[in-house]
Structures are given as C-alpha cells and as structure tokens.
Amino acid sequence: DFKLPGGKRAVITGNSGAGKSSLAGVLMGRLKATQGEVRVGGVTPWQLSADSRAVHLAMLTQQVDLFDASLAENLRIADPTANDATLWQVLDAVALDKWAVQLPQGLSTAVGEKGQQLSGGQARRLALARLLLTNPQVVILDEPTAGVDVELRRTLWRFMRDLHSKGTTVVLTTHYL
C-alpha cells in the first residue's frame, strides 16, 4: 500500500520481474488491478478515457516508440503546436541539444524506423523530451535511466527533480538509485 500526495515523487525499486512495470501499467490505466483499489488523482485510471489519460498522465515505458520521421516530427506528436524554440528547450532539458545542433539537418534530421539512427540512450531521452511537451499532472517513468551512461544518468535525475519542482507528481521505477 502507498499513498502519494499530488506534487510529490516516489521511487519504486526492485529486481527484474518484481512487478515494477506492472505497477506502472496499472497506475497509467493500461492494466487493470485484479484486486485492491487504485486511484490516481482520485479516479480509477483504467476507467478514464484514453483522451483524459493523455491529458493528465504521461508514461515513459521501457520500450521507446519513435517513428520514421524527423526529430521535430517525433517531438510534435506530443504537441503539434510547439515551435522550434520549445523543441530546443525540451532537447536541452534531456541533454540532447548539443548533439542535435551539430547535425547537418538539425531538427529535420530523420531518426529512422523505430529510431534506429539513434543510440538507445538518445532514443530514451528523445522520448523524455516528447513527454515534457505534454505537461502532465502525473508522470510515470519506467526505468528511465536504462541504456545511458553515468553522466547522462545524473542529467536525467536532475530532469526528474525539475519535473517534481514544477509540482508534477512523479512515480519512477528503477533497479537502482
């Protein structure tokens, strides 16, 4: 059992197979709890419409979904009205701006099918940047530091602290702190 007041953060740790991703799926409303009661923001998450979930909740899963499109197009999936300056801000927040600015095509650079032109860590950070554009009340991060080196892990922890300081409720699952 746990209760997490709005605007706070929780870190759920455990070994592989302990149920961290399942818990994240239940909190997001993608899975239905088989027993007990689950409420996020006072409502049962799997009873929310997909549109309502998309407005209030955001989740970074272990599998990153990127499309055979440009960096900008992959980001604008979250906010089609975002201007280039906003895209650069979210790339900065996840430490991808210095890399992206060096690309010959910048924001117009194609990431390839499923992001194959990116490293695993770059793909994960691009997905985090996209999540930032949604401005959700609750963020669920399932192993957000998987596939990144120690320096980038620190950058991502700062990113998560910043989310929390903005009043966003953050639930993070991880193998290690």
Coordinates of N, CA and C in Angstrom, one line a residue:
D1 N 0.8 -1.2 0.0 CA 0.0 0.0 0.0 C 0.9 1.2 0.0
F2 N 0.5 2.2 -0.7 CA 1.1 3.5 -0.6 C 0.2 4.6 -1.1
K3 N 0.3 5.8 -0.5 CA -0.4 6.9 -0.9 C 0.6 8.0 -1.2
L4 N 0.5 8.6 -2.4 CA 1.4 9.6 -2.8 C 0.6 10.9 -3.1
P5 N 0.8 11.9 -2.2 CA 0.1 13.2 -2.5 C 0.5 13.8 -3.8
G6 N -0.4 14.6 -4.4 CA -0.1 15.3 -5.6 C 1.1 16.2 -5.5
G7 N 1.9 16.2 -6.5 CA 3.1 17.1 -6.5 C 4.3 16.4 -5.8
K8 N 4.2 15.2 -5.3 CA 5.3 14.5 -4.7 C 5.9 13.5 -5.6
R9 N 6.9 12.8 -5.2 CA 7.5 11.8 -6.0 C 7.8 10.5 -5.2
A10 N 7.7 9.4 -5.9 CA 8.0 8.1 -5.3 C 9.0 7.4 -6.2
V11 N 9.9 6.7 -5.6 CA 10.8 5.8 -6.4 C 10.5 4.4 -5.9
I12 N 10.2 3.5 -6.9 CA 9.9 2.1 -6.7 C 11.1 1.3 -7.2
T13 N 11.8 0.6 -6.3 CA 12.9 -0.2 -6.7 C 12.6 -1.7 -6.5
G14 N 13.3 -2.5 -7.2 CA 13.2 -3.9 -7.1 C 13.9 -4.6 -8.2
N15 N 14.1 -5.9 -8.0 CA 14.7 -6.8 -9.0 C 13.9 -6.9 -10.3
S16 N 14.5 -7.4 -11.3 CA 13.7 -7.7 -12.5 C 12.6 -8.7 -12.2
G17 N 11.5 -8.5 -12.7 CA 10.4 -9.4 -12.5 C 9.6 -9.2 -11.2
A18 N 9.9 -8.1 -10.5 CA 9.3 -7.9 -9.2 C 7.9 -7.2 -9.4
G19 N 7.6 -6.7 -10.6 CA 6.3 -6.1 -10.8 C 6.3 -4.6 -10.9
K20 N 7.5 -4.0 -11.1 CA 7.6 -2.6 -11.2 C 6.9 -2.1 -12.5
S21 N 7.1 -2.7 -13.6 CA 6.4 -2.3 -14.8 C 4.9 -2.6 -14.8
S22 N 4.6 -3.6 -14.1 CA 3.1 -3.9 -14.0 C 2.5 -2.8 -13.1
L23 N 3.1 -2.4 -12.1 CA 2.6 -1.3 -11.2 C 2.4 -0.1 -12.1
A24 N 3.5 0.3 -12.9 CA 3.4 1.4 -13.7 C 2.2 1.3 -14.7
G25 N 2.0 0.2 -15.3 CA 0.9 -0.1 -16.2 C -0.5 0.1 -15.5
V26 N -0.6 -0.3 -14.3 CA -1.8 -0.2 -13.5 C -2.0 1.3 -13.2
L27 N -1.0 2.0 -12.8 CA -1.1 3.4 -12.5 C -1.5 4.3 -13.7
M28 N -1.0 3.8 -14.8 CA -1.3 4.5 -16.1 C -2.7 4.2 -16.6
G29 N -3.3 3.1 -16.2 CA -4.6 2.6 -16.7 C -4.5 1.7 -17.8
R30 N -3.3 1.3 -18.1 CA -3.1 0.3 -19.2 C -3.4 -1.1 -18.8
L31 N -3.3 -1.4 -17.5 CA -3.6 -2.7 -16.9 C -4.6 -2.4 -15.8
K32 N -5.5 -3.4 -15.6 CA -6.5 -3.3 -14.6 C -6.0 -4.1 -13.4
A33 N -6.1 -3.6 -12.2 CA -5.7 -4.3 -11.0 C -6.7 -5.5 -10.8
T34 N -6.2 -6.6 -10.4 CA -7.0 -7.8 -10.2 C -7.6 -7.8 -8.7
Q35 N -7.0 -7.0 -7.9 CA -7.5 -6.9 -6.5 C -7.1 -5.6 -5.9
G36 N -7.7 -5.2 -4.9 CA -7.4 -3.9 -4.2 C -8.0 -2.7 -5.0
E37 N -7.6 -1.5 -4.5 CA -8.1 -0.3 -5.1 C -6.9 0.6 -5.5
V38 N -7.0 1.1 -6.7 CA -6.0 2.0 -7.3 C -6.7 3.3 -7.7
R39 N -6.2 4.4 -7.2 CA -6.7 5.7 -7.6 C -5.5 6.6 -7.9
V40 N -5.6 7.3 -9.0 CA -4.7 8.3 -9.4 C -5.4 9.6 -9.6
G41 N -5.1 10.6 -8.8 CA -5.8 11.9 -8.9 C -7.3 11.7 -8.5
G42 N -7.6 10.7 -7.6 CA -8.9 10.5 -7.1 C -9.8 9.6 -8.0
V43 N -9.2 9.2 -9.2 CA -10.0 8.3 -10.1 C -9.3 7.0 -10.4
T44 N -10.1 6.0 -10.7 CA -9.5 4.7 -11.1 C -9.0 4.9 -12.6
P45 N -7.7 4.7 -12.7 CA -7.1 5.1 -14.0 C -7.6 4.3 -15.2
W46 N -7.9 3.1 -15.1 CA -8.4 2.3 -16.3 C -9.8 2.7 -16.7
Q47 N -10.5 3.4 -15.8 CA -11.9 3.9 -16.2 C -11.9 5.2 -16.9
L48 N -10.7 5.9 -17.0 CA -10.6 7.1 -17.7 C -10.6 6.9 -19.2
S49 N -11.1 7.8 -20.0 CA -11.0 7.6 -21.4 C -9.5 7.8 -21.8
A50 N -9.2 7.3 -23.0 CA -7.8 7.5 -23.5 C -7.4 8.9 -23.6
D51 N -8.4 9.8 -24.1 CA -8.1 11.2 -24.2 C -7.8 11.8 -22.8
S52 N -8.6 11.5 -21.8 CA -8.4 12.0 -20.5 C -7.1 11.6 -19.9
R53 N -6.8 10.3 -20.1 CA -5.5 9.8 -19.6 C -4.3 10.6 -20.3
A54 N -4.4 10.9 -21.6 CA -3.4 11.5 -22.3 C -3.2 13.0 -21.8
V55 N -4.3 13.6 -21.4 CA -4.2 15.0 -20.9 C -3.5 15.0 -19.5
H56 N -3.8 14.1 -18.6 CA -3.4 14.1 -17.2 C -2.2 13.3 -16.9
L57 N -2.0 12.2 -17.6 CA -1.0 11.2 -17.3 C 0.0 11.1 -18.4
A58 N 1.3 10.8 -18.1 CA 2.2 10.5 -19.1 C 3.1 9.4 -18.6
M59 N 3.5 8.5 -19.5 CA 4.4 7.4 -19.1 C 5.5 7.2 -20.1
L60 N 6.7 7.0 -19.6 CA 7.8 6.6 -20.4 C 8.0 5.1 -20.1
T61 N 7.7 4.2 -21.0 CA 7.9 2.8 -20.8 C 9.3 2.4 -21.2
Q62 N 9.6 1.1 -20.9 CA 10.9 0.6 -21.2 C 11.1 0.5 -22.7
Q63 N 10.1 0.3 -23.5 CA 10.2 0.3 -24.9 C 9.8 1.7 -25.4
V64 N 10.8 2.3 -26.1 CA 10.6 3.7 -26.7 C 10.0 3.6 -28.1
D65 N 8.9 4.3 -28.3 CA 8.2 4.3 -29.6 C 8.6 5.6 -30.3
L66 N 9.5 5.4 -31.4 CA 9.8 6.5 -32.2 C 9.4 6.1 -33.6
F67 N 9.2 7.1 -34.5 CA 8.7 6.9 -35.8 C 9.7 7.3 -36.9
D68 N 9.6 6.8 -38.0 CA 10.5 7.1 -39.2 C 10.1 8.5 -39.7
A69 N 10.6 9.4 -38.9 CA 10.3 10.8 -39.2 C 11.5 11.6 -38.6
S70 N 11.4 12.9 -38.6 CA 12.4 13.8 -38.1 C 12.4 13.9 -36.6
L71 N 13.4 14.5 -36.0 CA 13.4 14.8 -34.6 C 12.2 15.6 -34.2
A72 N 12.0 16.7 -35.0 CA 10.9 17.6 -34.8 C 9.5 16.9 -34.8
E73 N 9.4 16.1 -35.9 CA 8.1 15.4 -36.0 C 7.8 14.4 -34.9
N74 N 8.9 13.7 -34.4 CA 8.7 12.8 -33.3 C 8.4 13.6 -32.0
L75 N 8.9 14.8 -31.8 CA 8.5 15.6 -30.7 C 7.1 16.2 -30.8
R76 N 6.8 16.6 -32.0 CA 5.5 17.3 -32.2 C 4.3 16.3 -32.1
I77 N 4.6 15.1 -32.0 CA 3.5 14.1 -31.7 C 2.8 14.5 -30.4
A78 N 3.6 15.0 -29.5 CA 3.0 15.3 -28.2 C 2.4 16.7 -28.2
D79 N 2.9 17.6 -29.0 CA 2.3 19.0 -29.1 C 2.5 19.5 -30.5
P80 N 1.6 19.3 -31.4 CA 1.7 19.7 -32.8 C 1.9 21.2 -32.9
T81 N 1.6 22.0 -31.9 CA 1.7 23.5 -32.0 C 3.1 24.0 -31.5
A82 N 3.9 23.1 -31.0 CA 5.2 23.5 -30.4 C 6.1 24.1 -31.5
N83 N 6.7 25.3 -31.2 CA 7.6 25.9 -32.1 C 9.0 25.4 -31.9
D84 N 9.9 25.7 -32.8 CA 11.2 25.2 -32.8 C 11.9 25.6 -31.5
A85 N 11.7 26.8 -31.0 CA 12.3 27.2 -29.7 C 11.9 26.3 -28.6
T86 N 10.7 25.9 -28.5 CA 10.2 25.0 -27.5 C 10.8 23.6 -27.7
L87 N 11.0 23.2 -28.9 CA 11.6 21.9 -29.1 C 13.1 21.9 -28.6
W88 N 13.8 23.0 -28.9 CA 15.1 23.1 -28.4 C 15.2 23.1 -26.9
Q89 N 14.2 23.7 -26.2 CA 14.1 23.8 -24.8 C 14.0 22.3 -24.2
V90 N 13.1 21.5 -24.8 CA 12.9 20.2 -24.2 C 14.1 19.3 -24.6
L91 N 14.8 19.5 -25.7 CA 16.0 18.8 -26.0 C 17.1 19.2 -25.0
D92 N 17.2 20.4 -24.7 CA 18.2 20.9 -23.7 C 17.9 20.2 -22.3
A93 N 16.6 20.1 -21.9 CA 16.3 19.5 -20.6 C 16.7 18.1 -20.5
V94 N 16.9 17.4 -21.6 CA 17.3 16.0 -21.6 C 18.7 15.8 -22.2
A95 N 19.4 16.9 -22.3 CA 20.8 16.9 -22.7 C 21.0 16.3 -24.1
L96 N 20.1 16.7 -25.0 CA 20.2 16.3 -26.5 C 20.5 17.5 -27.4
D97 N 20.4 18.7 -26.8 CA 20.5 19.9 -27.6 C 21.9 20.0 -28.3
K98 N 23.0 19.8 -27.5 CA 24.3 20.0 -28.1 C 24.6 19.0 -29.2
W99 N 24.0 17.8 -29.1 CA 24.2 16.8 -30.1 C 23.4 17.2 -31.3
A100 N 22.1 17.6 -31.1 CA 21.2 17.9 -32.2 C 21.6 19.1 -33.0
V101 N 22.2 20.1 -32.3 CA 22.6 21.3 -33.0 C 23.8 21.0 -34.0
Q102 N 24.5 20.0 -33.8 CA 25.6 19.6 -34.6 C 25.2 18.8 -35.9
L103 N 24.0 18.3 -35.9 CA 23.5 17.6 -37.0 C 23.3 18.5 -38.2
P104 N 23.7 18.0 -39.4 CA 23.6 18.9 -40.6 C 22.2 19.4 -40.8
Q105 N 21.2 18.5 -40.5 CA 19.8 18.9 -40.7 C 19.1 19.3 -39.4
G106 N 19.8 19.4 -38.3 CA 19.2 19.8 -37.0 C 17.9 19.1 -36.7
L107 N 16.9 19.9 -36.4 CA 15.6 19.3 -36.0 C 14.9 18.5 -37.2
S108 N 15.4 18.7 -38.4 CA 14.8 18.0 -39.5 C 15.5 16.6 -39.8
T109 N 16.5 16.3 -38.9 CA 17.2 15.0 -39.1 C 16.2 13.8 -38.8
A110 N 16.2 12.9 -39.7 CA 15.4 11.7 -39.6 C 16.0 10.8 -38.6
V111 N 15.2 10.2 -37.7 CA 15.7 9.2 -36.7 C 15.6 7.8 -37.2
G112 N 15.0 7.5 -38.3 CA 14.9 6.2 -38.9 C 13.8 5.4 -38.2
E113 N 13.4 4.3 -38.9 CA 12.3 3.5 -38.3 C 12.7 3.0 -36.9
K114 N 11.7 3.2 -36.0 CA 11.9 2.9 -34.6 C 13.1 3.6 -34.0
G115 N 13.6 4.7 -34.6 CA 14.7 5.4 -34.0 C 16.0 4.8 -34.2
Q116 N 16.1 3.9 -35.3 CA 17.4 3.1 -35.5 C 18.6 4.0 -35.7
Q117 N 18.4 5.3 -36.1 CA 19.6 6.1 -36.3 C 20.1 6.7 -35.0
L118 N 19.5 6.4 -33.9 CA 19.9 6.9 -32.6 C 20.4 5.8 -31.7
S119 N 21.2 6.1 -30.7 CA 21.6 5.1 -29.7 C 20.4 4.9 -28.8
G120 N 20.5 3.9 -28.0 CA 19.4 3.6 -27.0 C 19.2 4.7 -26.1
G121 N 20.3 5.3 -25.6 CA 20.2 6.4 -24.7 C 19.6 7.7 -25.3
Q122 N 20.0 7.9 -26.6 CA 19.4 9.1 -27.3 C 17.9 8.9 -27.5
A123 N 17.5 7.7 -27.9 CA 16.1 7.4 -28.2 C 15.3 7.6 -26.9
R124 N 15.8 7.1 -25.8 CA 15.2 7.3 -24.5 C 15.0 8.7 -24.1
R125 N 16.1 9.5 -24.3 CA 16.0 10.9 -24.0 C 15.1 11.7 -24.9
L126 N 15.0 11.3 -26.2 CA 14.1 11.9 -27.1 C 12.6 11.6 -26.7
A127 N 12.4 10.5 -26.2 CA 11.0 10.1 -25.7 C 10.7 10.9 -24.4
L128 N 11.7 11.2 -23.6 CA 11.5 12.0 -22.4 C 11.2 13.4 -22.8
A129 N 12.0 13.9 -23.8 CA 11.7 15.3 -24.3 C 10.3 15.4 -24.8
R130 N 9.8 14.4 -25.5 CA 8.4 14.4 -26.0 C 7.4 14.4 -24.9
L131 N 7.7 13.7 -23.8 CA 6.9 13.6 -22.6 C 6.8 15.0 -22.0
L132 N 7.9 15.7 -22.0 CA 7.9 17.1 -21.4 C 6.9 18.0 -22.1
L133 N 6.7 17.8 -23.4 CA 5.8 18.7 -24.2 C 4.3 18.5 -23.8
T134 N 4.0 17.4 -23.1 CA 2.6 17.1 -22.8 C 2.2 17.8 -21.5
N135 N 3.1 18.2 -20.7 CA 2.9 18.9 -19.4 C 1.8 18.2 -18.6
P136 N 2.0 16.9 -18.2 CA 1.0 16.2 -17.5 C 1.1 16.5 -16.0
Q137 N 0.0 16.1 -15.3 CA 0.0 16.2 -13.8 C 0.7 15.1 -13.1
V138 N 0.7 13.9 -13.8 CA 1.3 12.8 -13.2 C 2.2 12.2 -14.3
V139 N 3.5 11.9 -13.9 CA 4.5 11.3 -14.8 C 4.9 10.0 -14.2
I140 N 4.8 8.9 -15.0 CA 5.3 7.6 -14.6 C 6.5 7.2 -15.5
L141 N 7.6 7.0 -14.9 CA 8.8 6.7 -15.6 C 9.3 5.3 -15.3
D142 N 9.2 4.4 -16.2 CA 9.6 3.0 -16.0 C 11.0 2.8 -16.5
E143 N 11.9 2.7 -15.6 CA 13.4 2.5 -15.9 C 13.9 3.6 -16.8
P144 N 13.8 4.9 -16.5 CA 14.2 6.0 -17.4 C 15.7 6.0 -17.7
T145 N 16.5 5.5 -16.8 CA 17.9 5.6 -17.0 C 18.5 4.4 -17.6
A146 N 17.7 3.4 -18.1 CA 18.2 2.3 -18.8 C 18.9 2.7 -20.1
G147 N 20.1 2.1 -20.3 CA 20.8 2.4 -21.6 C 21.5 3.7 -21.6
V148 N 21.8 4.3 -20.5 CA 22.5 5.6 -20.5 C 23.7 5.5 -19.6
D149 N 24.8 6.2 -19.9 CA 26.0 6.2 -19.0 C 25.8 7.0 -17.7
V150 N 26.7 6.9 -16.8 CA 26.6 7.6 -15.5 C 26.4 9.1 -15.6
E151 N 27.1 9.8 -16.5 CA 26.9 11.2 -16.6 C 25.5 11.5 -17.1
L152 N 25.0 10.8 -18.1 CA 23.6 11.0 -18.6 C 22.6 10.6 -17.5
R153 N 22.9 9.6 -16.7 CA 22.0 9.2 -15.7 C 21.8 10.4 -14.7
R154 N 22.9 11.1 -14.4 CA 22.8 12.2 -13.5 C 22.0 13.3 -14.1
T155 N 22.2 13.6 -15.4 CA 21.4 14.6 -16.1 C 19.9 14.2 -16.0
L156 N 19.6 13.0 -16.2 CA 18.2 12.5 -16.2 C 17.6 12.6 -14.8
W157 N 18.4 12.4 -13.7 CA 17.9 12.5 -12.4 C 17.6 14.0 -12.1
R158 N 18.4 14.9 -12.6 CA 18.2 16.4 -12.5 C 16.9 16.7 -13.2
F159 N 16.7 16.1 -14.4 CA 15.4 16.3 -15.1 C 14.2 15.9 -14.3
M160 N 14.3 14.8 -13.6 CA 13.2 14.3 -12.8 C 13.0 15.2 -11.6
R161 N 14.1 15.7 -11.0 CA 13.9 16.6 -9.9 C 13.2 17.9 -10.4
D162 N 13.6 18.4 -11.6 CA 12.9 19.6 -12.1 C 11.4 19.3 -12.4
L163 N 11.1 18.2 -12.9 CA 9.6 17.8 -13.0 C 8.9 18.0 -11.7
H164 N 9.5 17.4 -10.7 CA 9.0 17.4 -9.3 C 8.9 18.8 -8.8
S165 N 9.9 19.7 -9.0 CA 9.9 21.0 -8.5 C 8.8 21.9 -9.2
K166 N 8.3 21.5 -10.3 CA 7.2 22.2 -11.0 C 5.8 21.7 -10.5
G167 N 5.8 20.8 -9.5 CA 4.5 20.4 -9.0 C 4.0 19.1 -9.6
T168 N 4.7 18.5 -10.5 CA 4.3 17.3 -11.2 C 4.5 16.1 -10.2
T169 N 3.5 15.3 -10.2 CA 3.7 14.0 -9.4 C 4.5 13.1 -10.2
V170 N 5.5 12.5 -9.6 CA 6.4 11.6 -10.4 C 6.5 10.3 -9.7
V171 N 6.3 9.2 -10.4 CA 6.5 7.9 -10.0 C 7.5 7.2 -10.9
L172 N 8.6 6.8 -10.3 CA 9.7 6.3 -11.0 C 10.0 4.8 -10.6
T173 N 10.2 4.0 -11.5 CA 10.6 2.6 -11.2 C 12.1 2.4 -11.7
T174 N 12.8 1.7 -10.9 CA 14.2 1.6 -11.3 C 14.8 0.3 -10.5
H175 N 15.9 -0.2 -11.1 CA 16.7 -1.2 -10.5 C 17.6 -0.7 -9.4
Y176 N 18.0 0.6 -9.6 CA 19.0 1.2 -8.7 C 18.8 2.7 -8.6
L177 N 19.2 3.3 -7.5 CA 19.1 4.7 -7.4 C 20.4 5.3 -7.8

